[in-house]
XYZ file of C-alpha atoms in Angstrom:
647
model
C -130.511 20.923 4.852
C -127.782 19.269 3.780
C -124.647 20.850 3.502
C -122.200 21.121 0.244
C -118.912 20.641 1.555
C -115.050 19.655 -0.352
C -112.673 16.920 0.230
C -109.677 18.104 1.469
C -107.776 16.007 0.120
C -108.720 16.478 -3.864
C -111.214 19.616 -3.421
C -114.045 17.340 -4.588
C -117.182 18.534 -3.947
C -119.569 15.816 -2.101
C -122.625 16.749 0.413
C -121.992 17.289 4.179
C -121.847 14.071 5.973
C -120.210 12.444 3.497
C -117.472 9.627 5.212
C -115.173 9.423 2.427
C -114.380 11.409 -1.173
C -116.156 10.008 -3.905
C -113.099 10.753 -5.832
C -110.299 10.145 -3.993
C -111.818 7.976 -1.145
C -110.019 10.101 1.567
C -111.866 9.532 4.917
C -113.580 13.014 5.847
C -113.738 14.297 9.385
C -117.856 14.562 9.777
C -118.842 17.410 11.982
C -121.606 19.416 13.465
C -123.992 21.593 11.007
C -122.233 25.010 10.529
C -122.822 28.167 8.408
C -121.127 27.429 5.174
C -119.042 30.489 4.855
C -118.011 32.030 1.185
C -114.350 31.578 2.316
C -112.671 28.438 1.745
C -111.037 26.620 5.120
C -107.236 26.902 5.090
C -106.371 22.817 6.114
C -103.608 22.652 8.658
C -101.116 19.631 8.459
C -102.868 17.954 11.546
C -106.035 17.927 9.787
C -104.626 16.976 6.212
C -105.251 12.800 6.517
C -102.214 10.551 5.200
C -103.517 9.594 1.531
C -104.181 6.035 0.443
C -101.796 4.734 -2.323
C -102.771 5.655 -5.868
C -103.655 8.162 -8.095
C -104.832 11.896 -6.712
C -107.017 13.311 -8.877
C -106.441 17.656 -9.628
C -110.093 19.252 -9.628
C -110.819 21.101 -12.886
C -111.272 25.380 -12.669
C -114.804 24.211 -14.080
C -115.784 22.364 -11.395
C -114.610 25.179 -8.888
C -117.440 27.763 -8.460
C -116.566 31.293 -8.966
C -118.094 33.617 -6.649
C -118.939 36.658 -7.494
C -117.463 39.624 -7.122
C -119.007 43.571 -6.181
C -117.972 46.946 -7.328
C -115.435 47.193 -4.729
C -114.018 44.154 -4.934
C -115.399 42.172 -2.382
C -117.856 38.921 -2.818
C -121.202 38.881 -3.024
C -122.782 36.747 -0.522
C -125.389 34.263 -1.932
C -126.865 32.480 0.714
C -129.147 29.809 -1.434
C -126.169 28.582 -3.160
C -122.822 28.270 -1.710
C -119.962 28.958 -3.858
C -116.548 26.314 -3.969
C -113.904 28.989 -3.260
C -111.751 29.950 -6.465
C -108.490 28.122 -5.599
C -107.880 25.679 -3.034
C -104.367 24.504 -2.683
C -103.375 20.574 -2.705
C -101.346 19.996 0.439
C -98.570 17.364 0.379
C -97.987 15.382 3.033
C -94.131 15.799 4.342
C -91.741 13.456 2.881
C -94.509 12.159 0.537
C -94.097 12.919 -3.326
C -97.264 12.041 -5.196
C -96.938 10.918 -9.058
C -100.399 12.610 -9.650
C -100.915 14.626 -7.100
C -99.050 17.274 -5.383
C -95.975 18.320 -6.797
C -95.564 16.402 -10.496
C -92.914 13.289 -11.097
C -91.824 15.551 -14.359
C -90.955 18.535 -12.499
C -88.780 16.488 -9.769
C -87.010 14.767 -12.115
C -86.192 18.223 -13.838
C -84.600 18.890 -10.447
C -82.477 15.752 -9.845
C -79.430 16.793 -11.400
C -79.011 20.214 -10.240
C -79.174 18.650 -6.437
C -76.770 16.021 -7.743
C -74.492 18.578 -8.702
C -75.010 20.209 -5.998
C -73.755 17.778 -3.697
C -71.224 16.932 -5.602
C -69.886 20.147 -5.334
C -70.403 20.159 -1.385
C -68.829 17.040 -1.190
C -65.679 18.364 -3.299
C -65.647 21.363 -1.542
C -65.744 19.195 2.078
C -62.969 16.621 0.988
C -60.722 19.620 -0.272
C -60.767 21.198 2.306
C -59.911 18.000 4.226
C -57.184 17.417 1.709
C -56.099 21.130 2.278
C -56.041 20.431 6.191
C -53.822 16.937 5.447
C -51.369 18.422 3.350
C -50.525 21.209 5.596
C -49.378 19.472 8.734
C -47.095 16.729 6.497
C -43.699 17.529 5.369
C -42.748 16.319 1.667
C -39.391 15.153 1.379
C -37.565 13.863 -1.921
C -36.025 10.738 -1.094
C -32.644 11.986 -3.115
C -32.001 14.390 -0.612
C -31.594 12.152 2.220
C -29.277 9.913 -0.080
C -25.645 10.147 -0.815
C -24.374 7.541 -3.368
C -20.828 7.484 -3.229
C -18.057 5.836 -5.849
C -15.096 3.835 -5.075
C -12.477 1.877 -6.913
C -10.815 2.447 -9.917
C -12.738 3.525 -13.685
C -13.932 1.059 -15.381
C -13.976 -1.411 -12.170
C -16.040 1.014 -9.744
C -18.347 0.282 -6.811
C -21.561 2.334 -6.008
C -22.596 2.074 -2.302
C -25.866 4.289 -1.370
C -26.311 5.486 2.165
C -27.737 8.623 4.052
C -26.457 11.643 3.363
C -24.932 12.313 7.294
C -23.550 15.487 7.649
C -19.343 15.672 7.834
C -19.079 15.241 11.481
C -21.279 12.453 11.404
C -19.361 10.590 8.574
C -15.987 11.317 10.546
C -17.685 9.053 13.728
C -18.410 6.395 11.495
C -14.942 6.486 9.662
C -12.910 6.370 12.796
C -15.405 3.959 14.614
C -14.653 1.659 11.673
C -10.904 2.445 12.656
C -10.868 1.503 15.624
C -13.090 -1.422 15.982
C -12.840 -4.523 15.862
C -14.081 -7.358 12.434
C -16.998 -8.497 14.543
C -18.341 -4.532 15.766
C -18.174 -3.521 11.919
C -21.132 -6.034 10.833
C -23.188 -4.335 13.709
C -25.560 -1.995 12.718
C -24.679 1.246 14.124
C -26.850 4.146 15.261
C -25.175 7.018 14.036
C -26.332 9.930 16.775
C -24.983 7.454 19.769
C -21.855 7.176 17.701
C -21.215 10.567 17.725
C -22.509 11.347 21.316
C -19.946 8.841 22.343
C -17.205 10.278 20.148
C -18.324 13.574 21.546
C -18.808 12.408 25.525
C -17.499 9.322 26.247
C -13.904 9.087 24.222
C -10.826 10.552 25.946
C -7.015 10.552 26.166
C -4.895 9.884 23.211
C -7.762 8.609 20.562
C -10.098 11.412 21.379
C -7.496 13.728 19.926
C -6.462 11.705 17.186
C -10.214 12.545 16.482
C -10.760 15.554 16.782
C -7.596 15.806 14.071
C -9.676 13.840 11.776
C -12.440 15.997 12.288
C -9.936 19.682 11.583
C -8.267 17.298 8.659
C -11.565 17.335 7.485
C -12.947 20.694 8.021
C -9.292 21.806 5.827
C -9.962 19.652 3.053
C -13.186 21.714 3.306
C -12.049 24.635 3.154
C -9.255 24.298 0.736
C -10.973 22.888 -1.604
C -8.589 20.254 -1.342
C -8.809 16.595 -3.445
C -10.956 14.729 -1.444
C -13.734 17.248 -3.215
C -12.979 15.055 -6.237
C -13.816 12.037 -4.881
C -16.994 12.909 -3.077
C -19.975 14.469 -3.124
C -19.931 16.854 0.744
C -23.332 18.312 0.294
C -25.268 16.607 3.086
C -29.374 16.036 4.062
C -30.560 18.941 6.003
C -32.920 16.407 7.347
C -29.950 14.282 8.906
C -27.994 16.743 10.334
C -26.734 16.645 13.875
C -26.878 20.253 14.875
C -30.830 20.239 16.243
C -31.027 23.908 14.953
C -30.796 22.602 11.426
C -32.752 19.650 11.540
C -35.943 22.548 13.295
C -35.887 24.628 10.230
C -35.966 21.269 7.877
C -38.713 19.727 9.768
C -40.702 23.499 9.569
C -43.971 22.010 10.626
C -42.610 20.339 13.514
C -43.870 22.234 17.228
C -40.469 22.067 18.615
C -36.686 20.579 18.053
C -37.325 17.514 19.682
C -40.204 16.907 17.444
C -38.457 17.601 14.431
C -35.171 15.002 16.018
C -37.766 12.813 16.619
C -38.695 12.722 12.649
C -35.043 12.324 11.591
C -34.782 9.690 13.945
C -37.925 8.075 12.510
C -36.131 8.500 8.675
C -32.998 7.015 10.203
C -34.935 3.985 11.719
C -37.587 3.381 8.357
C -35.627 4.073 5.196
C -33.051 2.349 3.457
C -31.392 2.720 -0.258
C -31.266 -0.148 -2.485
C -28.786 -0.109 -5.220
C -31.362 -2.106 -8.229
C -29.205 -1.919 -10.893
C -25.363 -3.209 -11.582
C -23.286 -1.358 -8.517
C -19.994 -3.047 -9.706
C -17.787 -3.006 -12.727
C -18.630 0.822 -13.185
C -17.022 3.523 -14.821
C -17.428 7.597 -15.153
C -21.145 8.115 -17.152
C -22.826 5.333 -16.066
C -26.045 5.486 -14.479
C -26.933 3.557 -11.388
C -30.345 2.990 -10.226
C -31.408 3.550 -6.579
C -35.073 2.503 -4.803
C -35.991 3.710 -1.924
C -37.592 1.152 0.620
C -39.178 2.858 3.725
C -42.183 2.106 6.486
C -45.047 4.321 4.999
C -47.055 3.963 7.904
C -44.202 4.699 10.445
C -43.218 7.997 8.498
C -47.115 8.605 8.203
C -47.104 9.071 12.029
C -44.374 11.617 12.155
C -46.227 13.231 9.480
C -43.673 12.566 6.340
C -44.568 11.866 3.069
C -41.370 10.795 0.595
C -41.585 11.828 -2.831
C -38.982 10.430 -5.840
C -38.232 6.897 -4.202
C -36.690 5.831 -7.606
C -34.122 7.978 -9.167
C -30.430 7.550 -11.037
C -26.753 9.168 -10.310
C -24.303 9.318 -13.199
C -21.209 7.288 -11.531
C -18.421 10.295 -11.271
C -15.408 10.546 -9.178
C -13.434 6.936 -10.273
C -10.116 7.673 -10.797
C -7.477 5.800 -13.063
C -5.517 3.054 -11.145
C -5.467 -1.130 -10.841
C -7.261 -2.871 -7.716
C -4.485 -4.692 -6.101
C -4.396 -8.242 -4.105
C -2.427 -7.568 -1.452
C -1.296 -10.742 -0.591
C -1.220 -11.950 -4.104
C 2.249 -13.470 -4.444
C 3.597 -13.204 -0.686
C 4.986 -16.014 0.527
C 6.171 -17.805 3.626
C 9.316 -19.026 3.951
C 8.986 -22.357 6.907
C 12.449 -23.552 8.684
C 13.355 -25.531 11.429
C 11.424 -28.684 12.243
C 7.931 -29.956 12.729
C 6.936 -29.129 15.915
C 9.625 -26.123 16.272
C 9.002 -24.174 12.941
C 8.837 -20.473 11.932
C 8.047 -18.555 9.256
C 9.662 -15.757 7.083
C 7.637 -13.299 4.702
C 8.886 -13.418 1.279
C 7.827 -10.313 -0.989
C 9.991 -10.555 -3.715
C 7.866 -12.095 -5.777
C 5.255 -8.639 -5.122
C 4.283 -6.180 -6.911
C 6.474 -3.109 -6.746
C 3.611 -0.941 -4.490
C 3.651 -4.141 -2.088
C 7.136 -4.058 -2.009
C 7.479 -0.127 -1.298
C 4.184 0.433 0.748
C 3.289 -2.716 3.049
C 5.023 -4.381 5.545
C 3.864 -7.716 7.157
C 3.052 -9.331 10.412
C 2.850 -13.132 11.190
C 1.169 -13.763 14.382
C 2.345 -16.599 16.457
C 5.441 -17.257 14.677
C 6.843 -20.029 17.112
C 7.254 -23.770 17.487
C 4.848 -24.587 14.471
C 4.124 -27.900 13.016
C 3.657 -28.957 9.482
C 0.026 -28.470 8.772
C -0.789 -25.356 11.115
C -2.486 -22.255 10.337
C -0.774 -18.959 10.619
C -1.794 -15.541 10.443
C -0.645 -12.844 7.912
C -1.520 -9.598 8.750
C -0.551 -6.257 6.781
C 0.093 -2.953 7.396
C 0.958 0.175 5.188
C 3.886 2.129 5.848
C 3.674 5.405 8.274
C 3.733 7.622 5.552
C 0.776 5.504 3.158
C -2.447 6.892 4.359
C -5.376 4.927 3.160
C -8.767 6.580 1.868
C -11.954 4.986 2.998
C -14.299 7.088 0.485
C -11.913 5.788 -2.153
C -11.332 2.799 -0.915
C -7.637 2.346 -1.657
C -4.506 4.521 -1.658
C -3.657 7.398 -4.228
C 0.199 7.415 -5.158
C 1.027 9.853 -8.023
C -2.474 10.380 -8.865
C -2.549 6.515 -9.546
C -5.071 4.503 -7.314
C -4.244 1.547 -5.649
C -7.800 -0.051 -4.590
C -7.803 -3.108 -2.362
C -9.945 -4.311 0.727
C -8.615 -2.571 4.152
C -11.085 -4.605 5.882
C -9.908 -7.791 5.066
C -5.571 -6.950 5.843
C -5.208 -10.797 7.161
C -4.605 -14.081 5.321
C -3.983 -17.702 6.799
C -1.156 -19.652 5.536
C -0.499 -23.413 5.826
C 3.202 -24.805 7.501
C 4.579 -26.956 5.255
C 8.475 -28.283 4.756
C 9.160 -28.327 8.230
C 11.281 -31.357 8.983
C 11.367 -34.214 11.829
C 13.495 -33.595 14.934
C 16.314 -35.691 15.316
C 17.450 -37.359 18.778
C 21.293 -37.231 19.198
C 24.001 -37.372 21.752
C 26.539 -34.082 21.381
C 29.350 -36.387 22.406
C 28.439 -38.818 19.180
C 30.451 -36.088 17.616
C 32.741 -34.936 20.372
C 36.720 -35.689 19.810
C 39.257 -35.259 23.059
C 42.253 -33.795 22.029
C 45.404 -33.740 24.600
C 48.014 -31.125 24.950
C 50.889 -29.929 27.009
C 53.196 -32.711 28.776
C 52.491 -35.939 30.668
C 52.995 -35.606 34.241
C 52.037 -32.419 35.728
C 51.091 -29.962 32.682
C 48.408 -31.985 30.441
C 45.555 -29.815 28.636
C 42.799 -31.279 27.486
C 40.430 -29.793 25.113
C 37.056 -31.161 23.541
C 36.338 -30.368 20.367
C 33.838 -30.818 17.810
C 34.475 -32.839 15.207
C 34.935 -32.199 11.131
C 31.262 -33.058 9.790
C 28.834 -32.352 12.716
C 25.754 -30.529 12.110
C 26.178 -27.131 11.697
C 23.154 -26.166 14.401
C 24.782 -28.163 16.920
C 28.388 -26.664 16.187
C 26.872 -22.921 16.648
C 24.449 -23.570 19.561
C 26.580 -26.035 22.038
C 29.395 -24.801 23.506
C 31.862 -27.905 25.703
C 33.696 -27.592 28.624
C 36.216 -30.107 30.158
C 36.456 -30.320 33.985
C 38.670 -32.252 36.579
C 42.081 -32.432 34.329
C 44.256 -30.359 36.415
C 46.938 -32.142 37.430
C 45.200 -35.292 36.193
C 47.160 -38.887 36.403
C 46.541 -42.087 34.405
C 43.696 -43.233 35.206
C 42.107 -40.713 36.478
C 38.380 -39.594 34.856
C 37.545 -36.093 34.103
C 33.937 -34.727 32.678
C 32.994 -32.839 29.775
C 29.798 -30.764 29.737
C 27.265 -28.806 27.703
C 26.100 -25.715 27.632
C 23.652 -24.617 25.182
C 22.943 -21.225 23.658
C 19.391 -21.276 22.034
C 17.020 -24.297 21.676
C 17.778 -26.816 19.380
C 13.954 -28.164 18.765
C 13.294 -25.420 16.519
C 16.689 -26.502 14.314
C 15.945 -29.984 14.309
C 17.927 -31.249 16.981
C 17.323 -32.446 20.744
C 19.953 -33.456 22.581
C 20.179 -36.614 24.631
C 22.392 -36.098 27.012
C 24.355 -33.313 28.345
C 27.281 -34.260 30.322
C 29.881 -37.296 30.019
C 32.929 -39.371 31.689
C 35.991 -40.083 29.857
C 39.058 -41.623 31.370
C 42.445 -39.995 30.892
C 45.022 -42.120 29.342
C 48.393 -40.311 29.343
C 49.620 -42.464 26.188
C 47.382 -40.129 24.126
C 49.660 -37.121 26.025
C 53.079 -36.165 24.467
C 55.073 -37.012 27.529
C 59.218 -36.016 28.034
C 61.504 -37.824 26.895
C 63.937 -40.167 29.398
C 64.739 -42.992 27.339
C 67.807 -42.433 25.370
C 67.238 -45.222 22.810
C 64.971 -43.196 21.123
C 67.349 -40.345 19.794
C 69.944 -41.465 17.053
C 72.898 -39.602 15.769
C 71.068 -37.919 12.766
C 67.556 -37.164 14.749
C 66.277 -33.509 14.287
C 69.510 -33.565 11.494
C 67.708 -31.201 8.738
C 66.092 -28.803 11.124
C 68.946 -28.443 13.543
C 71.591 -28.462 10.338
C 69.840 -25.383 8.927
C 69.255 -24.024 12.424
C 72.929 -24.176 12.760
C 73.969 -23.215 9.324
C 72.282 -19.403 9.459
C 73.020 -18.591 12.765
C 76.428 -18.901 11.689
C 75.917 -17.116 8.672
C 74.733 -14.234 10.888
C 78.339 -14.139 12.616
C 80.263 -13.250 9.402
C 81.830 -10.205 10.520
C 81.416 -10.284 13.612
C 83.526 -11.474 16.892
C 82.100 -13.670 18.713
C 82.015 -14.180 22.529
C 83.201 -17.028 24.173
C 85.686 -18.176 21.820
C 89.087 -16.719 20.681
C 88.989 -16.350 16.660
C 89.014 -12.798 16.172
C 86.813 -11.312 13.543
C 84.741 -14.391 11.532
C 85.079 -13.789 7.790
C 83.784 -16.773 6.252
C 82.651 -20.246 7.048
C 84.275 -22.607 5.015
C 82.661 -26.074 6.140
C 80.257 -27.264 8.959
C 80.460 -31.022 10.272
C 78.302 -32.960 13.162
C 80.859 -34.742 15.621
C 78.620 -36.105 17.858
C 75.231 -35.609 19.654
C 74.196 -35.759 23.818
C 70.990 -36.340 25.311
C 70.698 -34.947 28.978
C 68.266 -35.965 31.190
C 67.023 -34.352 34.568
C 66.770 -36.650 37.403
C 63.575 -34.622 38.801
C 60.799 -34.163 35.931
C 58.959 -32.816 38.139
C 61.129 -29.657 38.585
C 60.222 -26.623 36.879
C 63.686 -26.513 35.268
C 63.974 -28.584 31.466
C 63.280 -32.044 31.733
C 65.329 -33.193 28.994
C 68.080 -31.612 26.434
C 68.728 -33.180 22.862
C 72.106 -31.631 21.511
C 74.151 -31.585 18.456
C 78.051 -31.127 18.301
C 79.189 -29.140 15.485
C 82.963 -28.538 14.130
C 82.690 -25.433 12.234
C 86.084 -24.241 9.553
C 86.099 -20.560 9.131
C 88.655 -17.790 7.741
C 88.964 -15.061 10.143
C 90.837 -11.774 11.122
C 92.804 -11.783 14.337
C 95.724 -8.970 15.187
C 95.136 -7.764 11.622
C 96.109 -11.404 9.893
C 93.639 -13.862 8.177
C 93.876 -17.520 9.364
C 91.946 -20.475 9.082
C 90.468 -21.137 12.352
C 88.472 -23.972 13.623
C 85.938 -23.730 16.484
C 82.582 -25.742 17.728
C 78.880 -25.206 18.030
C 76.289 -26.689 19.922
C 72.464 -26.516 19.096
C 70.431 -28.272 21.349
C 66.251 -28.491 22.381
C 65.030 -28.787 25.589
C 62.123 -30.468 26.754
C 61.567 -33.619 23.534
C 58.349 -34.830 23.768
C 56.913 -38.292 22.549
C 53.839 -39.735 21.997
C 54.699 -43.515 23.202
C 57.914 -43.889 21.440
C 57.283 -41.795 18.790
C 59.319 -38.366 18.937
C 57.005 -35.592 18.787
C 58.207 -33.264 15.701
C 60.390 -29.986 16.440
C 60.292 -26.367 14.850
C 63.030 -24.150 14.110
C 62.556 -21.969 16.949
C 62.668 -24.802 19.139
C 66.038 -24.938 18.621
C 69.044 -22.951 19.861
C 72.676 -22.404 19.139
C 76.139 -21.580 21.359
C 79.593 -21.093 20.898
C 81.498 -24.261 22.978
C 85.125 -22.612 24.300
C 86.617 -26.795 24.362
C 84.589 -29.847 22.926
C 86.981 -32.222 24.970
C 85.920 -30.132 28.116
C 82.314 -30.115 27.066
C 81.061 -33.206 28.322
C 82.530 -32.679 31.691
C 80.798 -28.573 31.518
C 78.026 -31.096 31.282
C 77.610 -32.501 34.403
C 77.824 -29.360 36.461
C 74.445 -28.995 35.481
C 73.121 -32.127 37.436
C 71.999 -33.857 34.437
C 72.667 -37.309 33.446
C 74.494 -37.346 30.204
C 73.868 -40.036 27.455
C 75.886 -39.418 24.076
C 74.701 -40.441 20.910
C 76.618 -42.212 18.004
């Protein structure tokens, strides 16, 4: 008998045996004859066969048999006709969705957007919290703080310069690094923590405490308040400070201090400040414009994130005042000669704070020629301190703003003249003194006209004329007292011969026929004249006339020349004497009387150039009562002399 069985696929009923559903063409699992019980089979997935593409048809409720049901419940068993049971369920297939079977297109498309939604919102919820994790562990910064834009030079011609905010002990390093290095060190890039570690470590003796007075100058301008506060702004990056305690509490996310130094380091190393609008020509209320530029991925390591990297300052701080050329009129004076020049600073042609507050240095100031470069280097005055914030000097609440960085300027020799060959004895003249034989002087002198440079700097000494004959040579020689390159001179030779010749020397007289009656007449007539005038009065010795009251007349008799056999004896070589007759009134045993009486005035040791007689003074000459002028000659010859007289 055959069997009614269903597809369990579609729940089509088909007779047992059958292959495959008439309906939905589903191959069936043929089996053995069994009872056909009144309870439908429950499939299970391993016997639920993978469905062939297309549509799967839903039985009808009319073509499901209803069994049929007892008083208590329970179904009545009808063994002639089995009975489809009154639901059987459509199993799906997992991860197959059927379009007409199964679960319906309509009611999964119903669904679609809730699931979307759905993980959408598990998505959100998964990147938040990523987000949430991210921003935790990063530390935000705003680029401002770590900036400090400072303002220099005068209103109205101010500079902006924008740098890190380093704390004060930091910024004292780098001003007295700048100090006290050299042109070439200041273009280096310097890292500011092994600055002040060496400041700190490494710097002793004299400059280390000229430091750390910077440093307490500082701190005191601090804490009085005093004007620097005016000029700049001393709030400072917590970020960049060099006490490790305060950069730990900035960097609050860091594990430990030397995590958090190693983030400002990483700042320091991967940020700069760019000034992108004007920086120059600024005054009080202007704006200035500063971009950040920084390594994102660097800082991104070291977990830092910069926020604001554009932002403006109002310019503030520029005081009233000039910006002054230092060297703007200074000149240099150049003397001496090419080759042996020098150079003198001229300032009066300076402004007045030049004048009163610099002083000047020219290096190398020695044997320059025309055409070489020198040097000028300035310096203010001990009590002028210069202000690097403000980039100038303050004087009366006036500033002064000029470049301390550039205090040299080169200066071309020019003027310098050529250097002229001479001999010193081109303008040497011999002059001769004392008497020819045995006490000659010579002298050399320079003469009228000669360059002034050689007349200061060369001094000339004669050697070899002591007792010097005719004849003879003696040597004049140089010494001089400074160089003469650098005056234009150089001297060609230093020492020279001359020969004496004693007709240049005033030599005694012997020769008799040069004397006349009247020689020496005016000198040794006035000579004569007021000695006698001097005796009015007076008694004189050596003659018996009593008291002289008045001279009534004066007459030359005659005149002697004596000459001494030995000129080489100290005693006077020569005599040349007047006779006198003198007429005077006198007083003798209380009675006037005219009385007449003689005077001789005579010079000793007449000199002559050739046969020229060399002139006489007055106090050459001398006077002397004569007792007997008819004696007189004979008194003469006592004396050894040979006795010539003159008419």
């Amino acid at each position: 008998m055959n069997e009614t069985v269903f597809c369990a696929q579609c729940g089509t009923q088909m007779s047992g045996g059958t292959a495959f559903c008439p309906n939905c063409g589903t191959k069936q699992n043929v089996k053995a004859e069994t009872p056909v019980s009144n309870v439908a089979p429950t499939p299970t997935v391993s016997a639920i066969p993978t469905p062939t593409t297309g549509a799967i048809p839903t039985p009808t409720v009319s073509e499901i048999p209803t069994p049929k049901v007892t008083n208590n419940g329970q179904p009545q068993a009808q063994p002639t006709q089995p009975q489809a049971p009154a639901y059987i369920p459509t199993p799906v297939p997992v991860g197959t969705v059927g379009t007409t079977g199964g679960i319906k297109a309509d009611t999964i498309k119903k669904y679609i957007p809730i699931i979307c939604i759905a993980l959408a919102v598990i998505v959100a919820i998964i990147v938040g919290i990523s987000i949430l994790v991210n921003s935790l562990k990063y530390t935000k910064i705003d680029a401002q703080e770590l900036c400090r834009v400072t303002f220099s030079g005068v209103d109205g011609d101010g500079v902006a310069e924008a740098g890190f905010a380093y704390d004060p002990l930091t910024s004292i390093c780098y001003d007295s690094y700048m100090k006290y290095m050299n042109e070439d060190d200041k273009e280096a890039k310097v890292d500011m923590d092994e600055l002040v570690e060496f400041f700190k470590s490494e710097l002793d003796g004299k400059a280390y405490e000229e430091f750390e007075e910077e440093i307490e100058k500082y701190k005191e301008s601090i804490d009085d308040n005093s004007e620097i506060e005016k000029y700049i702004d001393l709030k400072y990056s917590k970020y960049l400070s060099y006490d490790s305690s305060v950069v730990k509490k900035a960097f609050s996310k860091a594990d430990s201090k030397k995590d958090a130094e190693k983030m400002r380091k990483t700042i320091l190393k991967n940020v700069e400040f760019d000034i992108i609008s004007d920086s120059k020509g600024l005054k009080v209320g202007d704006t200035v414009e500063i971009e950040v530029i920084f390594d994102k991925d660097e800082l991104k390591d070291e977990n830092i994130k910069l926020k604001n990297t554009k932002f403006k300052v109002k310019v503030k701080g520029l005081l009233d005042g000039e910006t002054v050329d230092i060297f703007k009129d200074l000149t240099i004076d150049f003397t001496g000669v090419d080759g042996c020049g020098s150079g003198e600073i001229n300032t009066s042609a300076c402004s007045d704070f030049v004048k009163n507050n610099v002083k000047f240095y020219i290096y190398y100031n020695y044997d320059l020629s025309n055409d070489d470069i020198v040097s000028v280097e300035f310096y203010l005055n001990d009590d002028v301190k210069y202000d690097f914030t403000l980039g100038g000097v303050v004087v009366d609440d006036y500033l002064y703003v000029f470049d301390h960085t550039s205090d040299k300027k080169d200066f071309t020799a020019t003027g310098l003249g050529e250097v002229k060959k001479v001999s010193p004895f081109d303008y040497v003249e011999i002059k001769y003194s004392g008497t020819y034989p045995g006490d000659v002087d010579i002298d050399a002198v320079f003469k009228d006209g000669t360059p002034e440079a050689i007349v200061d700097n060369v001094q000339l000494y004669v050697e070899g004329d002591y007792n010097i004959k005719d004849g003879d040579t003696f040597k004049v020689t140089t010494y001089v007292y400074s160089v003469l390159d650098d005056k234009g001179y150089i001297l060609t030779e230093y020492e020279k011969e001359y020969t004496f010749d004693s007709s240049k020397v005033s030599a005694y007289v012997t020769d008799k026929n040069l004397f006349k009656n009247d020689t020496y007449k005016d000198i040794m007539d006035t000579v004569t004249k007021e000695d006698l005038d001097e005796e009015v009065g007076k008694t004189p010795t050596g003659i018996d006339v009593g008291t002289i009251d008045s001279i009534t007349s004066i007459e030359q008799k005659t005149s002697y020349f004596l000459v001494n056999p030995d000129q080489n004896s100290y005693s006077a070589k020569n005599y040349f004497m007047k006779i006198y007759e003198v007429k005077a009134k006198c007083t003798k045993d209380g009675a006037s009387s005219d009385q007449t009486f003689y005077v001789g005035a005579e010079v000793s040791n007449v000199l002559a150039n050739g046969t020229t007689l060399v002139d006489i003074e007055k106090d050459d000459v001398d006077t002397e009562f004569i007792p007997s002028f008819e004696d007189f000659p004979q008194q003469l010859t006592t004396l050894g002399y040979t006795i010539n007289e003159i008419k």
